[in-house]
Short mmCIF file of N, CA and C in Angstrom, two decimals:
data_model
loop_
_atom_site.label_atom_id
_atom_site.label_comp_id
_atom_site.label_asym_id
_atom_site.label_seq_id
_atom_site.Cartn_x
_atom_site.Cartn_y
_atom_site.Cartn_z
N MET A 1 62.02 -5.26 19.24
CA MET A 1 61.52 -4.33 20.22
C MET A 1 61.71 -4.95 21.59
N SER A 2 62.18 -4.19 22.50
CA SER A 2 62.47 -4.73 23.81
C SER A 2 61.23 -4.79 24.68
N ALA A 3 61.28 -5.63 25.68
CA ALA A 3 60.18 -5.71 26.64
C ALA A 3 60.10 -4.42 27.43
N ARG A 4 61.20 -3.71 27.52
CA ARG A 4 61.23 -2.46 28.27
C ARG A 4 60.20 -1.49 27.74
N MET A 5 60.06 -1.41 26.41
CA MET A 5 59.11 -0.47 25.85
C MET A 5 57.70 -0.85 26.24
N HIS A 6 57.36 -2.12 26.14
CA HIS A 6 56.01 -2.55 26.46
C HIS A 6 55.70 -2.31 27.93
N LEU A 7 56.67 -2.47 28.77
CA LEU A 7 56.46 -2.32 30.20
C LEU A 7 56.66 -0.90 30.69
N SER A 8 57.00 0.01 29.79
CA SER A 8 57.37 1.35 30.20
C SER A 8 56.19 2.25 30.52
N GLY A 9 54.98 1.76 30.44
CA GLY A 9 53.82 2.61 30.68
C GLY A 9 53.57 2.88 32.14
N ALA A 10 54.60 3.21 32.90
CA ALA A 10 54.43 3.53 34.31
C ALA A 10 53.40 4.64 34.46
N HIS A 11 52.54 4.49 35.44
CA HIS A 11 51.46 5.45 35.60
C HIS A 11 51.93 6.75 36.25
N ASP A 12 53.02 6.71 36.98
CA ASP A 12 53.54 7.90 37.62
C ASP A 12 54.71 8.43 36.81
N PRO A 13 54.49 9.57 36.09
CA PRO A 13 55.56 10.10 35.23
C PRO A 13 56.85 10.39 35.99
N GLN A 14 56.77 10.64 37.30
CA GLN A 14 57.96 10.96 38.06
C GLN A 14 58.82 9.73 38.32
N GLU A 15 58.27 8.52 38.07
CA GLU A 15 59.04 7.30 38.25
C GLU A 15 60.03 7.09 37.10
N ARG A 16 59.78 7.72 35.97
CA ARG A 16 60.64 7.55 34.80
C ARG A 16 61.76 8.57 34.83
N ASN A 17 62.90 8.21 34.29
CA ASN A 17 63.96 9.18 34.14
C ASN A 17 63.99 9.63 32.68
N GLU A 18 64.64 10.71 32.41
CA GLU A 18 64.68 11.27 31.05
C GLU A 18 65.34 10.32 30.06
N GLY A 19 66.38 9.63 30.47
CA GLY A 19 67.05 8.70 29.57
C GLY A 19 66.11 7.60 29.10
N GLU A 20 65.36 7.04 30.03
CA GLU A 20 64.40 5.99 29.67
C GLU A 20 63.31 6.55 28.76
N ARG A 21 62.88 7.74 29.03
CA ARG A 21 61.84 8.39 28.22
C ARG A 21 62.30 8.53 26.77
N PHE A 22 63.52 9.01 26.56
CA PHE A 22 64.04 9.18 25.21
C PHE A 22 64.28 7.83 24.54
N THR A 23 64.70 6.84 25.30
CA THR A 23 64.91 5.50 24.74
C THR A 23 63.62 4.92 24.22
N VAL A 24 62.56 5.00 25.01
CA VAL A 24 61.27 4.46 24.59
C VAL A 24 60.74 5.23 23.39
N ALA A 25 60.86 6.56 23.40
CA ALA A 25 60.40 7.37 22.27
C ALA A 25 61.16 6.99 21.00
N ALA A 26 62.47 6.77 21.11
CA ALA A 26 63.26 6.36 19.94
C ALA A 26 62.83 4.99 19.44
N GLU A 27 62.48 4.08 20.33
CA GLU A 27 62.00 2.76 19.92
C GLU A 27 60.68 2.87 19.17
N VAL A 28 59.78 3.71 19.66
CA VAL A 28 58.50 3.92 18.97
C VAL A 28 58.74 4.49 17.58
N LEU A 29 59.58 5.51 17.50
CA LEU A 29 59.87 6.12 16.19
C LEU A 29 60.56 5.12 15.27
N GLY A 30 61.39 4.25 15.83
CA GLY A 30 62.03 3.21 15.03
C GLY A 30 61.01 2.26 14.42
N LEU A 31 59.98 1.92 15.17
CA LEU A 31 58.93 1.07 14.63
C LEU A 31 58.16 1.78 13.52
N LEU A 32 58.03 3.08 13.62
CA LEU A 32 57.32 3.84 12.60
C LEU A 32 58.17 4.05 11.35
N ALA A 33 59.45 3.77 11.44
CA ALA A 33 60.37 4.00 10.32
C ALA A 33 60.34 2.86 9.31
N ASP A 34 59.18 2.30 9.11
CA ASP A 34 59.00 1.24 8.13
C ASP A 34 57.72 1.55 7.36
N ARG A 35 57.80 1.53 6.03
CA ARG A 35 56.66 1.91 5.19
C ARG A 35 55.42 1.07 5.47
N THR A 36 55.60 -0.25 5.60
CA THR A 36 54.45 -1.13 5.82
C THR A 36 53.81 -0.87 7.18
N ARG A 37 54.62 -0.76 8.23
CA ARG A 37 54.05 -0.51 9.56
C ARG A 37 53.35 0.84 9.61
N LEU A 38 53.93 1.83 8.95
CA LEU A 38 53.29 3.15 8.91
C LEU A 38 51.95 3.08 8.19
N ALA A 39 51.90 2.35 7.09
CA ALA A 39 50.64 2.18 6.35
C ALA A 39 49.61 1.43 7.19
N LEU A 40 50.05 0.42 7.91
CA LEU A 40 49.14 -0.33 8.78
C LEU A 40 48.57 0.57 9.87
N LEU A 41 49.43 1.35 10.49
CA LEU A 41 48.97 2.23 11.56
C LEU A 41 48.05 3.33 11.04
N GLU A 42 48.33 3.82 9.83
CA GLU A 42 47.43 4.83 9.26
C GLU A 42 46.05 4.22 9.04
N ARG A 43 46.00 3.01 8.51
CA ARG A 43 44.70 2.37 8.29
C ARG A 43 44.00 2.09 9.62
N LEU A 44 44.75 1.62 10.62
CA LEU A 44 44.16 1.33 11.92
C LEU A 44 43.70 2.60 12.65
N ALA A 45 44.31 3.72 12.34
CA ALA A 45 43.86 4.98 12.94
C ALA A 45 42.43 5.31 12.51
N ALA A 46 42.02 4.78 11.37
CA ALA A 46 40.66 5.01 10.87
C ALA A 46 39.66 4.06 11.52
N GLY A 47 40.15 3.00 12.17
CA GLY A 47 39.26 2.05 12.82
C GLY A 47 39.83 0.65 12.82
N GLU A 48 39.21 -0.21 13.58
CA GLU A 48 39.65 -1.60 13.70
C GLU A 48 39.62 -2.30 12.35
N ALA A 49 40.48 -3.31 12.21
CA ALA A 49 40.52 -4.08 10.97
C ALA A 49 41.16 -5.43 11.21
N ASP A 50 40.83 -6.38 10.34
CA ASP A 50 41.46 -7.70 10.39
C ASP A 50 42.62 -7.75 9.41
N VAL A 51 43.35 -8.86 9.40
CA VAL A 51 44.54 -8.99 8.57
C VAL A 51 44.21 -8.86 7.08
N THR A 52 43.10 -9.43 6.65
CA THR A 52 42.73 -9.36 5.24
C THR A 52 42.52 -7.91 4.81
N THR A 53 41.80 -7.15 5.60
CA THR A 53 41.55 -5.74 5.31
C THR A 53 42.85 -4.96 5.31
N LEU A 54 43.70 -5.24 6.28
CA LEU A 54 44.97 -4.52 6.38
C LEU A 54 45.91 -4.87 5.23
N THR A 55 45.88 -6.12 4.78
CA THR A 55 46.70 -6.53 3.65
C THR A 55 46.29 -5.76 2.40
N GLU A 56 45.01 -5.64 2.18
CA GLU A 56 44.51 -4.88 1.02
C GLU A 56 44.86 -3.40 1.14
N ALA A 57 44.78 -2.86 2.35
CA ALA A 57 45.02 -1.43 2.56
C ALA A 57 46.47 -1.03 2.34
N CYS A 58 47.41 -1.91 2.70
CA CYS A 58 48.82 -1.49 2.61
C CYS A 58 49.54 -2.08 1.40
N GLY A 59 48.91 -3.03 0.72
CA GLY A 59 49.50 -3.56 -0.50
C GLY A 59 50.70 -4.47 -0.30
N ALA A 60 50.87 -4.99 0.89
CA ALA A 60 51.97 -5.92 1.16
C ALA A 60 51.43 -7.34 1.20
N ALA A 61 52.30 -8.31 1.13
CA ALA A 61 51.90 -9.71 1.21
C ALA A 61 51.40 -10.04 2.61
N ARG A 62 50.44 -10.95 2.67
CA ARG A 62 49.82 -11.30 3.94
C ARG A 62 50.84 -11.76 5.01
N PRO A 63 51.81 -12.62 4.67
CA PRO A 63 52.80 -13.01 5.70
C PRO A 63 53.58 -11.81 6.25
N SER A 64 53.91 -10.89 5.37
CA SER A 64 54.63 -9.69 5.80
C SER A 64 53.76 -8.84 6.72
N VAL A 65 52.50 -8.67 6.36
CA VAL A 65 51.58 -7.89 7.19
C VAL A 65 51.45 -8.54 8.56
N SER A 66 51.31 -9.85 8.60
CA SER A 66 51.19 -10.55 9.87
C SER A 66 52.43 -10.35 10.75
N GLN A 67 53.61 -10.39 10.13
CA GLN A 67 54.84 -10.18 10.90
C GLN A 67 54.93 -8.76 11.44
N HIS A 68 54.55 -7.78 10.63
CA HIS A 68 54.58 -6.39 11.09
C HIS A 68 53.57 -6.18 12.21
N LEU A 69 52.39 -6.75 12.08
CA LEU A 69 51.38 -6.64 13.13
C LEU A 69 51.85 -7.28 14.43
N ALA A 70 52.55 -8.39 14.32
CA ALA A 70 53.09 -9.05 15.51
C ALA A 70 54.08 -8.14 16.22
N ARG A 71 54.93 -7.48 15.46
CA ARG A 71 55.90 -6.55 16.08
C ARG A 71 55.19 -5.40 16.77
N LEU A 72 54.17 -4.85 16.11
CA LEU A 72 53.41 -3.74 16.70
C LEU A 72 52.67 -4.19 17.96
N ARG A 73 52.15 -5.41 17.91
CA ARG A 73 51.43 -5.95 19.07
C ARG A 73 52.39 -6.19 20.23
N LEU A 74 53.53 -6.81 19.96
CA LEU A 74 54.51 -7.07 21.01
C LEU A 74 55.05 -5.79 21.64
N ALA A 75 55.11 -4.73 20.85
CA ALA A 75 55.56 -3.44 21.36
C ALA A 75 54.46 -2.71 22.13
N GLY A 76 53.25 -3.24 22.09
CA GLY A 76 52.15 -2.61 22.81
C GLY A 76 51.52 -1.45 22.08
N LEU A 77 51.78 -1.34 20.77
CA LEU A 77 51.24 -0.22 20.01
C LEU A 77 49.86 -0.52 19.42
N VAL A 78 49.56 -1.79 19.25
CA VAL A 78 48.22 -2.18 18.78
C VAL A 78 47.65 -3.22 19.73
N THR A 79 46.33 -3.30 19.76
CA THR A 79 45.63 -4.29 20.56
C THR A 79 44.94 -5.26 19.63
N THR A 80 44.56 -6.40 20.17
CA THR A 80 43.84 -7.40 19.39
C THR A 80 42.64 -7.88 20.19
N ARG A 81 41.65 -8.36 19.43
CA ARG A 81 40.52 -9.06 20.03
C ARG A 81 40.04 -10.08 19.01
N LYS A 82 39.46 -11.15 19.51
CA LYS A 82 38.96 -12.21 18.63
C LYS A 82 37.51 -11.93 18.28
N GLU A 83 37.19 -12.16 17.03
CA GLU A 83 35.81 -12.09 16.55
C GLU A 83 35.60 -13.36 15.73
N GLY A 84 35.09 -14.39 16.39
CA GLY A 84 35.04 -15.69 15.74
C GLY A 84 36.44 -16.20 15.51
N ARG A 85 36.76 -16.52 14.26
CA ARG A 85 38.11 -16.99 13.92
C ARG A 85 39.04 -15.85 13.53
N ARG A 86 38.49 -14.66 13.35
CA ARG A 86 39.30 -13.52 12.94
C ARG A 86 39.91 -12.80 14.14
N VAL A 87 41.08 -12.23 13.92
CA VAL A 87 41.72 -11.36 14.91
C VAL A 87 41.55 -9.94 14.41
N ILE A 88 41.01 -9.09 15.26
CA ILE A 88 40.77 -7.70 14.91
C ILE A 88 41.82 -6.84 15.62
N TYR A 89 42.46 -5.98 14.86
CA TYR A 89 43.52 -5.11 15.37
C TYR A 89 43.01 -3.68 15.53
N ALA A 90 43.59 -2.96 16.51
CA ALA A 90 43.25 -1.56 16.73
C ALA A 90 44.49 -0.84 17.27
N VAL A 91 44.59 0.45 17.00
CA VAL A 91 45.66 1.26 17.57
C VAL A 91 45.36 1.44 19.05
N ARG A 92 46.39 1.33 19.88
CA ARG A 92 46.19 1.37 21.32
C ARG A 92 45.69 2.72 21.82
N ASP A 93 46.24 3.82 21.31
CA ASP A 93 45.81 5.12 21.86
C ASP A 93 45.93 6.26 20.85
N GLY A 94 45.36 7.38 21.23
CA GLY A 94 45.34 8.56 20.36
C GLY A 94 46.70 9.19 20.13
N HIS A 95 47.61 9.02 21.08
CA HIS A 95 48.95 9.58 20.88
C HIS A 95 49.59 9.02 19.62
N LEU A 96 49.48 7.71 19.46
CA LEU A 96 50.07 7.06 18.29
C LEU A 96 49.36 7.48 17.01
N LYS A 97 48.05 7.61 17.06
CA LYS A 97 47.29 8.08 15.89
C LYS A 97 47.77 9.46 15.47
N ARG A 98 47.94 10.34 16.44
CA ARG A 98 48.38 11.71 16.12
C ARG A 98 49.82 11.73 15.62
N LEU A 99 50.67 10.87 16.17
CA LEU A 99 52.07 10.79 15.72
C LEU A 99 52.15 10.35 14.27
N VAL A 100 51.37 9.35 13.91
CA VAL A 100 51.34 8.88 12.51
C VAL A 100 50.80 9.98 11.61
N ASP A 101 49.75 10.64 12.03
CA ASP A 101 49.16 11.71 11.24
C ASP A 101 50.15 12.85 11.03
N GLU A 102 50.89 13.21 12.07
CA GLU A 102 51.88 14.29 11.96
C GLU A 102 53.02 13.89 11.03
N ALA A 103 53.49 12.65 11.14
CA ALA A 103 54.57 12.19 10.25
C ALA A 103 54.13 12.25 8.80
N LEU A 104 52.89 11.83 8.53
CA LEU A 104 52.39 11.89 7.16
C LEU A 104 52.15 13.33 6.72
N GLY A 105 51.81 14.20 7.66
CA GLY A 105 51.66 15.62 7.35
C GLY A 105 52.99 16.25 6.93
N VAL A 106 54.06 15.87 7.62
CA VAL A 106 55.40 16.35 7.24
C VAL A 106 55.73 15.88 5.82
N ALA A 107 55.42 14.62 5.53
CA ALA A 107 55.68 14.09 4.18
C ALA A 107 54.87 14.86 3.14
N ASP A 108 53.60 15.13 3.44
CA ASP A 108 52.76 15.90 2.52
C ASP A 108 53.36 17.27 2.23
N HIS A 109 53.87 17.92 3.26
CA HIS A 109 54.47 19.24 3.08
C HIS A 109 55.75 19.17 2.25
N GLN A 110 56.56 18.17 2.51
CA GLN A 110 57.80 18.05 1.75
C GLN A 110 57.53 17.70 0.29
N LEU A 111 56.60 16.81 0.05
CA LEU A 111 56.31 16.39 -1.32
C LEU A 111 55.56 17.47 -2.10
N GLY A 112 54.77 18.25 -1.39
CA GLY A 112 53.98 19.28 -2.05
C GLY A 112 54.60 20.66 -2.01
N ASN A 113 55.85 20.74 -1.49
CA ASN A 113 56.54 22.04 -1.33
C ASN A 113 55.66 23.06 -0.64
N LEU A 114 54.95 22.61 0.40
CA LEU A 114 54.07 23.49 1.16
C LEU A 114 54.87 24.21 2.24
N PRO A 115 54.47 25.42 2.58
CA PRO A 115 55.22 26.17 3.60
C PRO A 115 55.03 25.55 4.99
N PRO A 116 56.04 25.66 5.82
CA PRO A 116 55.91 25.15 7.20
C PRO A 116 54.91 25.99 7.99
N HIS A 117 54.34 25.35 9.00
CA HIS A 117 53.41 26.07 9.88
C HIS A 117 53.39 25.39 11.24
N ASP A 118 52.80 26.04 12.21
CA ASP A 118 52.65 25.46 13.55
C ASP A 118 51.32 24.81 13.73
#
C-alpha cells in the first residue's frame, strides 16, 4: 500500500482530482480483496479487538493476522491503541464498515440466489 493512500485524506474535496480519487478507491478495494483482511474488518466493524480475539474470529494463524493488521494500519484503515501490553485495533470510520457490509451483502445475495435490490 502506498503512502499516497494514507496521506490522501485531504480535507478539501476540491483539492483532489478524479484520477487520484479512483486510484485511492482502487487501493482500498484491493486491500479488501483478501479473505483474511475482509474477515478482520468484519469483526472490527462490531467493535474493538486485540490480536488474540481477531485470530480466533478469522481462523487464521496469529503471524498472518498480525501481518494483515499491519497492512491495514499502514494504509490508515484501522487504528490502534495500547491497553497495558495489548494492542487494541478498531476500524477507522463508518465508510469502511459500510463498504465491508455491502461487499458481504453482495456475497450473501450471490450465494443465496437472492434477487437484486437497491
